[in-house]
CSV table of C-alpha atoms in Angstrom, one decimal:
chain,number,residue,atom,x,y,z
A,1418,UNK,CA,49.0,31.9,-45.4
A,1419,UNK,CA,50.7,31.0,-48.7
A,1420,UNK,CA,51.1,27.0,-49.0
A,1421,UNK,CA,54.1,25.4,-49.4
A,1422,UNK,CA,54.4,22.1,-51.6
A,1423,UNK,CA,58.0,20.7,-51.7
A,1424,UNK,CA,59.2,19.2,-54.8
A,1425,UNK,CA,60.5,16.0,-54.2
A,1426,UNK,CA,62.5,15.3,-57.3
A,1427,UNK,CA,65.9,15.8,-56.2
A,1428,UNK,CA,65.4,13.2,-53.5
A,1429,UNK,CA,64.9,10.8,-56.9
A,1430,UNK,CA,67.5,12.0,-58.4
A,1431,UNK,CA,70.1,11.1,-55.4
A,1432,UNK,CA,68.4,8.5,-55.1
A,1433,UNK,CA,68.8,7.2,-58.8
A,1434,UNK,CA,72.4,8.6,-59.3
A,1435,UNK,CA,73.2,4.9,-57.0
A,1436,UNK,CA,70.5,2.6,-57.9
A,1437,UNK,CA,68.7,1.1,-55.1
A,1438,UNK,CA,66.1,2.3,-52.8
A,1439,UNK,CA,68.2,5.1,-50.7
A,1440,UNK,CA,67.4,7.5,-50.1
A,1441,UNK,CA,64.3,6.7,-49.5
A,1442,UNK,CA,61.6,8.9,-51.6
A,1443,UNK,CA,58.1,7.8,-48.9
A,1444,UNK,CA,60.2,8.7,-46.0
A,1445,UNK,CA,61.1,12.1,-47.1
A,1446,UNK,CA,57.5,12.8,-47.8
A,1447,UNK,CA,56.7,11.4,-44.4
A,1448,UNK,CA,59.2,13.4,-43.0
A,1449,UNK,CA,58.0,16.9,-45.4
A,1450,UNK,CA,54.4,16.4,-43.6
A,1451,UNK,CA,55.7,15.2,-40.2
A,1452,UNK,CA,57.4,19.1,-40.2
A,1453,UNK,CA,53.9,20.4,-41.2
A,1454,UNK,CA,53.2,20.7,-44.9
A,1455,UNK,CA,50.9,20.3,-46.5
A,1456,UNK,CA,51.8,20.1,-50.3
A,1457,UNK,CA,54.1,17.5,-52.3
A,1458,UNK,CA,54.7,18.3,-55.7
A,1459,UNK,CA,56.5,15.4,-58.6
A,1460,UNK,CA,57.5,16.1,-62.0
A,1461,UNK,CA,58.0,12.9,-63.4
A,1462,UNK,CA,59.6,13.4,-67.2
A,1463,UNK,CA,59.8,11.2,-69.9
A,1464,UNK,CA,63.3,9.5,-69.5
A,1465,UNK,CA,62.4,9.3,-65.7
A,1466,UNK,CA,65.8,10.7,-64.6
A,1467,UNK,CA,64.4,11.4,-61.3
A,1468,UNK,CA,60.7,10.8,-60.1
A,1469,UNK,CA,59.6,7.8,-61.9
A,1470,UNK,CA,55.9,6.3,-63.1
A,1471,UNK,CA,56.3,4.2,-60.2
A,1472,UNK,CA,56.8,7.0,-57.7
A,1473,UNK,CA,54.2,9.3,-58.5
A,1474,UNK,CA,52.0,6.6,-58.1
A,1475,UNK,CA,53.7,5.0,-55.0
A,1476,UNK,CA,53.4,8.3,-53.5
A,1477,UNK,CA,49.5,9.2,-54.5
A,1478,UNK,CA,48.9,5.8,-52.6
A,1479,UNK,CA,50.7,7.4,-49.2
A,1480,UNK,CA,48.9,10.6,-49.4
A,1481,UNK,CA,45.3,9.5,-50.3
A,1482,UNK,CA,44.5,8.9,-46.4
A,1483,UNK,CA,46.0,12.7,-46.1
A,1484,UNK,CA,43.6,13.6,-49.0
A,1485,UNK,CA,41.4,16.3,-47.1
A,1486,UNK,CA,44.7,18.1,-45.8
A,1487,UNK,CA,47.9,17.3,-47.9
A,1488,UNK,CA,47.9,18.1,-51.9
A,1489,UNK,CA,49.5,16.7,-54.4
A,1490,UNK,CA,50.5,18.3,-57.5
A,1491,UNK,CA,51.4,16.7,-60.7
A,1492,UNK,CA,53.1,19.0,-62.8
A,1493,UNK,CA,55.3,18.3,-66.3
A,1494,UNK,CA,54.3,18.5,-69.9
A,1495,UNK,CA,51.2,17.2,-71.6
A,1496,UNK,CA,52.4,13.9,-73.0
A,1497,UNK,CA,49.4,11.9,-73.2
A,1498,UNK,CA,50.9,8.7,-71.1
A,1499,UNK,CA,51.5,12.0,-68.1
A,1500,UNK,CA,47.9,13.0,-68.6
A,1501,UNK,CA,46.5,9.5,-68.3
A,1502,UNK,CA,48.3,9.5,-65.0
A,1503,UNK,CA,47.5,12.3,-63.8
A,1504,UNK,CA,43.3,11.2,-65.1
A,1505,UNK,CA,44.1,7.8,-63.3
A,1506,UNK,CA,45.7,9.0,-59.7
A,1507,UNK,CA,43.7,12.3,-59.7
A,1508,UNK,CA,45.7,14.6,-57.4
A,1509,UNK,CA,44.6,18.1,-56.4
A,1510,UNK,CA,46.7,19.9,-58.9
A,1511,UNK,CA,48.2,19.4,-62.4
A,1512,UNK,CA,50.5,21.6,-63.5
A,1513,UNK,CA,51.0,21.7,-67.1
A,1514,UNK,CA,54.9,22.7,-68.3
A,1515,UNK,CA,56.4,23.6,-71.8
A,1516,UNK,CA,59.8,21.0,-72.1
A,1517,UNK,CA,62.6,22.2,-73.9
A,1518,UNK,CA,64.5,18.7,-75.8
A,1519,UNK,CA,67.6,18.4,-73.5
A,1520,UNK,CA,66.7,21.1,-71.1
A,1521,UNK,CA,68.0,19.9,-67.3
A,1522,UNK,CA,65.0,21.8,-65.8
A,1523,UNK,CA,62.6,24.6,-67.1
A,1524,UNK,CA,63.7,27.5,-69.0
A,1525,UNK,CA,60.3,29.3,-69.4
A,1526,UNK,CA,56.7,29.7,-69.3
A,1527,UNK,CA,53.9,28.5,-72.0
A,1528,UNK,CA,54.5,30.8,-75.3
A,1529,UNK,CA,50.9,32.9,-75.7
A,1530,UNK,CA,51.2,31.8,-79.0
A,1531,UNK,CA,50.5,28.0,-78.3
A,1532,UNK,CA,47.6,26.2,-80.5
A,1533,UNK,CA,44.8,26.5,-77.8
A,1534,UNK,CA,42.6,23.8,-79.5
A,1535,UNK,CA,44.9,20.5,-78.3
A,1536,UNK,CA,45.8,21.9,-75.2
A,1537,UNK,CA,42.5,23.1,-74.2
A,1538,UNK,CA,41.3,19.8,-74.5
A,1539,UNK,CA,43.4,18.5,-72.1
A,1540,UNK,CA,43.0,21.3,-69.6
A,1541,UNK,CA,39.4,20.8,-70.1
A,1542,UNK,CA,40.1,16.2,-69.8
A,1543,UNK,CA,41.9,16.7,-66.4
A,1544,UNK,CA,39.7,19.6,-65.0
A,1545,UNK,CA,36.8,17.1,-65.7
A,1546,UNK,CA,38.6,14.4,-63.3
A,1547,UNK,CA,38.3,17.3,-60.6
A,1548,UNK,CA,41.8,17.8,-60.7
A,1549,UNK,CA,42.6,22.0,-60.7
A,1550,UNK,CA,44.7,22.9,-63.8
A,1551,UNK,CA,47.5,25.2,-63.2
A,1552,UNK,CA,49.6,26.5,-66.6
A,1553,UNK,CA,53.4,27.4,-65.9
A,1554,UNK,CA,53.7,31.0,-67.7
A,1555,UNK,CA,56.2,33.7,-67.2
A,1556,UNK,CA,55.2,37.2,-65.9
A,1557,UNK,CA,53.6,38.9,-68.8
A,1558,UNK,CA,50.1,39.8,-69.6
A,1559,UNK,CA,49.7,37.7,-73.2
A,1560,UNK,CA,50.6,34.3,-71.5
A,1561,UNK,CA,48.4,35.3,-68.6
A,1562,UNK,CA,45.2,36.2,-70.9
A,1563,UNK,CA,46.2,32.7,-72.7
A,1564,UNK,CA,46.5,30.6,-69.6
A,1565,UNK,CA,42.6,32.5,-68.7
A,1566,UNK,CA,41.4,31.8,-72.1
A,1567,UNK,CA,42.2,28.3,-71.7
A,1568,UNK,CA,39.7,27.9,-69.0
A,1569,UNK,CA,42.8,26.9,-66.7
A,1570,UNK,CA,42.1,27.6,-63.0
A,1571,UNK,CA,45.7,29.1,-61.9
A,1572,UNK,CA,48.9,29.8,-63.4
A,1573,UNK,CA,52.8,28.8,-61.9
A,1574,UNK,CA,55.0,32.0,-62.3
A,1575,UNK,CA,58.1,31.3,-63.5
A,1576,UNK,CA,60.2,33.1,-61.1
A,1577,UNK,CA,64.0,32.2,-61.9
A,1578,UNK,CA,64.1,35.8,-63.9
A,1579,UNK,CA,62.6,37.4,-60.6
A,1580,UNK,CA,65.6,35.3,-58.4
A,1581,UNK,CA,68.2,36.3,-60.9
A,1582,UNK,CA,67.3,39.9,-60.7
A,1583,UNK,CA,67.5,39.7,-56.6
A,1584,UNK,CA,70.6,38.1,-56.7
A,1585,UNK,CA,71.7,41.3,-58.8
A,1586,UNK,CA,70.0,43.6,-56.2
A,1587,UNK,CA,67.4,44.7,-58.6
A,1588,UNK,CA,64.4,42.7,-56.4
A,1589,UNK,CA,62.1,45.3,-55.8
A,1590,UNK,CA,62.0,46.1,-59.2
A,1591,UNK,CA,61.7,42.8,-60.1
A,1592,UNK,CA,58.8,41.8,-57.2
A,1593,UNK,CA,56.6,45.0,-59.4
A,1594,UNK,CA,56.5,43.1,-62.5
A,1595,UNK,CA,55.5,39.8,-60.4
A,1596,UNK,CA,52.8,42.0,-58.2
A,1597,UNK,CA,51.3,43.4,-61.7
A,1598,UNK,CA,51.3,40.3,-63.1
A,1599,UNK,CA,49.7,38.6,-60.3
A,1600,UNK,CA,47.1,41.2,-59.9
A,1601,UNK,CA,46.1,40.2,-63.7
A,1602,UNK,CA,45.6,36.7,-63.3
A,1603,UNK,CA,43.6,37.5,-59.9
A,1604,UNK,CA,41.5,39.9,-62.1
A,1605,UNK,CA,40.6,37.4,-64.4
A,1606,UNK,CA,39.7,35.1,-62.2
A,1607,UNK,CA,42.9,32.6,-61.7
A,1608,UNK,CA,44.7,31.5,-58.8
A,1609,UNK,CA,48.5,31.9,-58.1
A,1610,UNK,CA,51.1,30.1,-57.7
A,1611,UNK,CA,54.6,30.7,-58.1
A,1612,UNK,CA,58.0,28.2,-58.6
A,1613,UNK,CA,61.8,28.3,-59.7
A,1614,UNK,CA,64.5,28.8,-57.6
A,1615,UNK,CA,62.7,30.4,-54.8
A,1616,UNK,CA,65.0,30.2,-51.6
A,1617,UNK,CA,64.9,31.2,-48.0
A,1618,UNK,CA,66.7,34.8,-49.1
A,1619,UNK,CA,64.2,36.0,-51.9
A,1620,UNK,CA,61.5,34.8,-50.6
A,1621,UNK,CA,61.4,36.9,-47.6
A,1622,UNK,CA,60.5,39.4,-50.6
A,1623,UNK,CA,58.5,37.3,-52.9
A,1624,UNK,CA,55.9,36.0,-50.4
A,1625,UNK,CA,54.3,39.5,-50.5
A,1626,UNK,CA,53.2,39.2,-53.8
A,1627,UNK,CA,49.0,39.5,-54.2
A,1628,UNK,CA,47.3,37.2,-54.0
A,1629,UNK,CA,50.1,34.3,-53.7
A,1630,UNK,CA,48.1,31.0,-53.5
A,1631,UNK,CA,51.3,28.5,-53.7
A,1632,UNK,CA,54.7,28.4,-54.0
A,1633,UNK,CA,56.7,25.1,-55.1
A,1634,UNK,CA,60.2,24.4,-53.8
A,1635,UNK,CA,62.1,21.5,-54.5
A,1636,UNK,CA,66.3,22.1,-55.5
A,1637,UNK,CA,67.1,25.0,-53.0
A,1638,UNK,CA,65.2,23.1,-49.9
A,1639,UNK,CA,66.4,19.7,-50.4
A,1640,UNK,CA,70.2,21.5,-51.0
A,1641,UNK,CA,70.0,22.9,-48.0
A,1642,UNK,CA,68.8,19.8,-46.2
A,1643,UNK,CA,71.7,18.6,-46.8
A,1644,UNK,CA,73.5,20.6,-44.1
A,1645,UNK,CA,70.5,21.2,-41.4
A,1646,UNK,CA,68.3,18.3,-42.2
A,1647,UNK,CA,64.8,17.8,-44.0
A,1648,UNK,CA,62.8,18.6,-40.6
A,1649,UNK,CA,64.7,21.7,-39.9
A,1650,UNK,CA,64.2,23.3,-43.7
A,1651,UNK,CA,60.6,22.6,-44.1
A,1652,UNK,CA,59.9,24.1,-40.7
A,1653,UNK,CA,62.2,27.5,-41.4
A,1654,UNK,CA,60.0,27.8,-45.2
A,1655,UNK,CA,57.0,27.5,-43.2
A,1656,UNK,CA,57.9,30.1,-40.9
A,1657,UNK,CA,59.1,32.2,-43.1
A,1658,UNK,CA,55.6,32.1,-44.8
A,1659,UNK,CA,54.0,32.2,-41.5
A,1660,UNK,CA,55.8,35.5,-40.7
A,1661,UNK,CA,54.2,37.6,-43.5
């Protein structure tokens, strides 16, 4: 079965558009695992706009009893004050992400043509903490030979280009690329996973792609939460994994 990890940065963000401690960010991950997952994913930036330093730490602390069942996945760029973090709470997953100045959320995948000699280092700094290093890259094969060059041990596929083209009704074609680039990055030895406005609709289609590891979720379940409650959503994107 394809894991789910929920991305918990829009509970921050609700959460910081008031000030205060409400909602509160623990009990939504309690309630995430209480409904069966097993994955919790933070992206804490640098102006800490939503999950801050403080959280991804407050939140590593609640999951480390859960450590042989529940990951945790760090993912965001590779500032060095993130990557001591990430050294110092040592989750399951890091998963290293290109950031646009101003950009509200991601807008693509590591360039192939990225200096591999810093960023190597780090993959090869974090990987040494026992952490697994996962490199966000869009569906192509030259990002896909970088990421496996790297020594990185999956990729994130950056799937808001596959959810625009189902929204168009051009998924199929769009699920092709995604399977061929999937079968690459099996081939050369990396793990899958996949994030970006994935949503209850498209990924009836999407969680048939080879050799899907994980997929992250964060703005389109905690939306919908909003209307059926934080229980309900994480048990229908687990059964909708389930089903395949």
């Amino acid at each position: 079965m394809v894991r789910l990890s929920v991305n918990v940065n829009k509970v921050a963000t609700l959460r910081n558009a008031r000030g205060g401690e409400v909602p509160d960010l623990l009990a939504a991950v309690r309630t995430i695992l209480g409904a069966g997952c097993r994955g919790i994913t933070v992206h804490p930036r640098a102006d800490q706009r939503h999950i801050r330093r403080v959280d991804t730490i407050a939140i590593a602390a609640e999951l480390e009893p859960l450590r042989d069942s529940v990951e945790y996945n760090i993912e965001g760029d590779p500032r060095p004050d993130l990557i001591d973090l990430v050294c110092q709470l040592r989750p399951h997953q890091c998963t290293l992400v290109p950031v646009k100045p101003g950009e509200i959320t991601s807008q693509a995948g590591w360039p192939a043509d990225t200096s591999p000699h810093e960023i190597g280092a780090i993959v090869r700094r974090v990987q040494a903490q026992g952490v697994r290093v996962a490199m966000f890259v869009d569906p192509e094969d030259a990002p896909i030979r970088w990421a496996a060059a790297l020594g990185a041990d999956r990729i994130e596929l950056y799937t808001e280009p596959f959810a625009v083209a189902f929204a168009a009704g051009q998924g199929a074609a769009a699920a092709a690329r995604y399977g061929a680039a999937a079968e690459l990055a099996h081939g050369l030895g990396l793990g899958i996973n996949a994030g970006h406005d994935l949503d209850l609709d498209n990924l009836v289609l999407f969680r048939g792609l080879p050799h899907l590891d994980e997929v992250s979720i964060g703005h389109a379940l905690i939306s919908r939460a909003l209307f059926v409650g934080l229980d309900t959503v994480v048990r229908e994107y687990l059964d909708l994994l389930a089903a395949h």
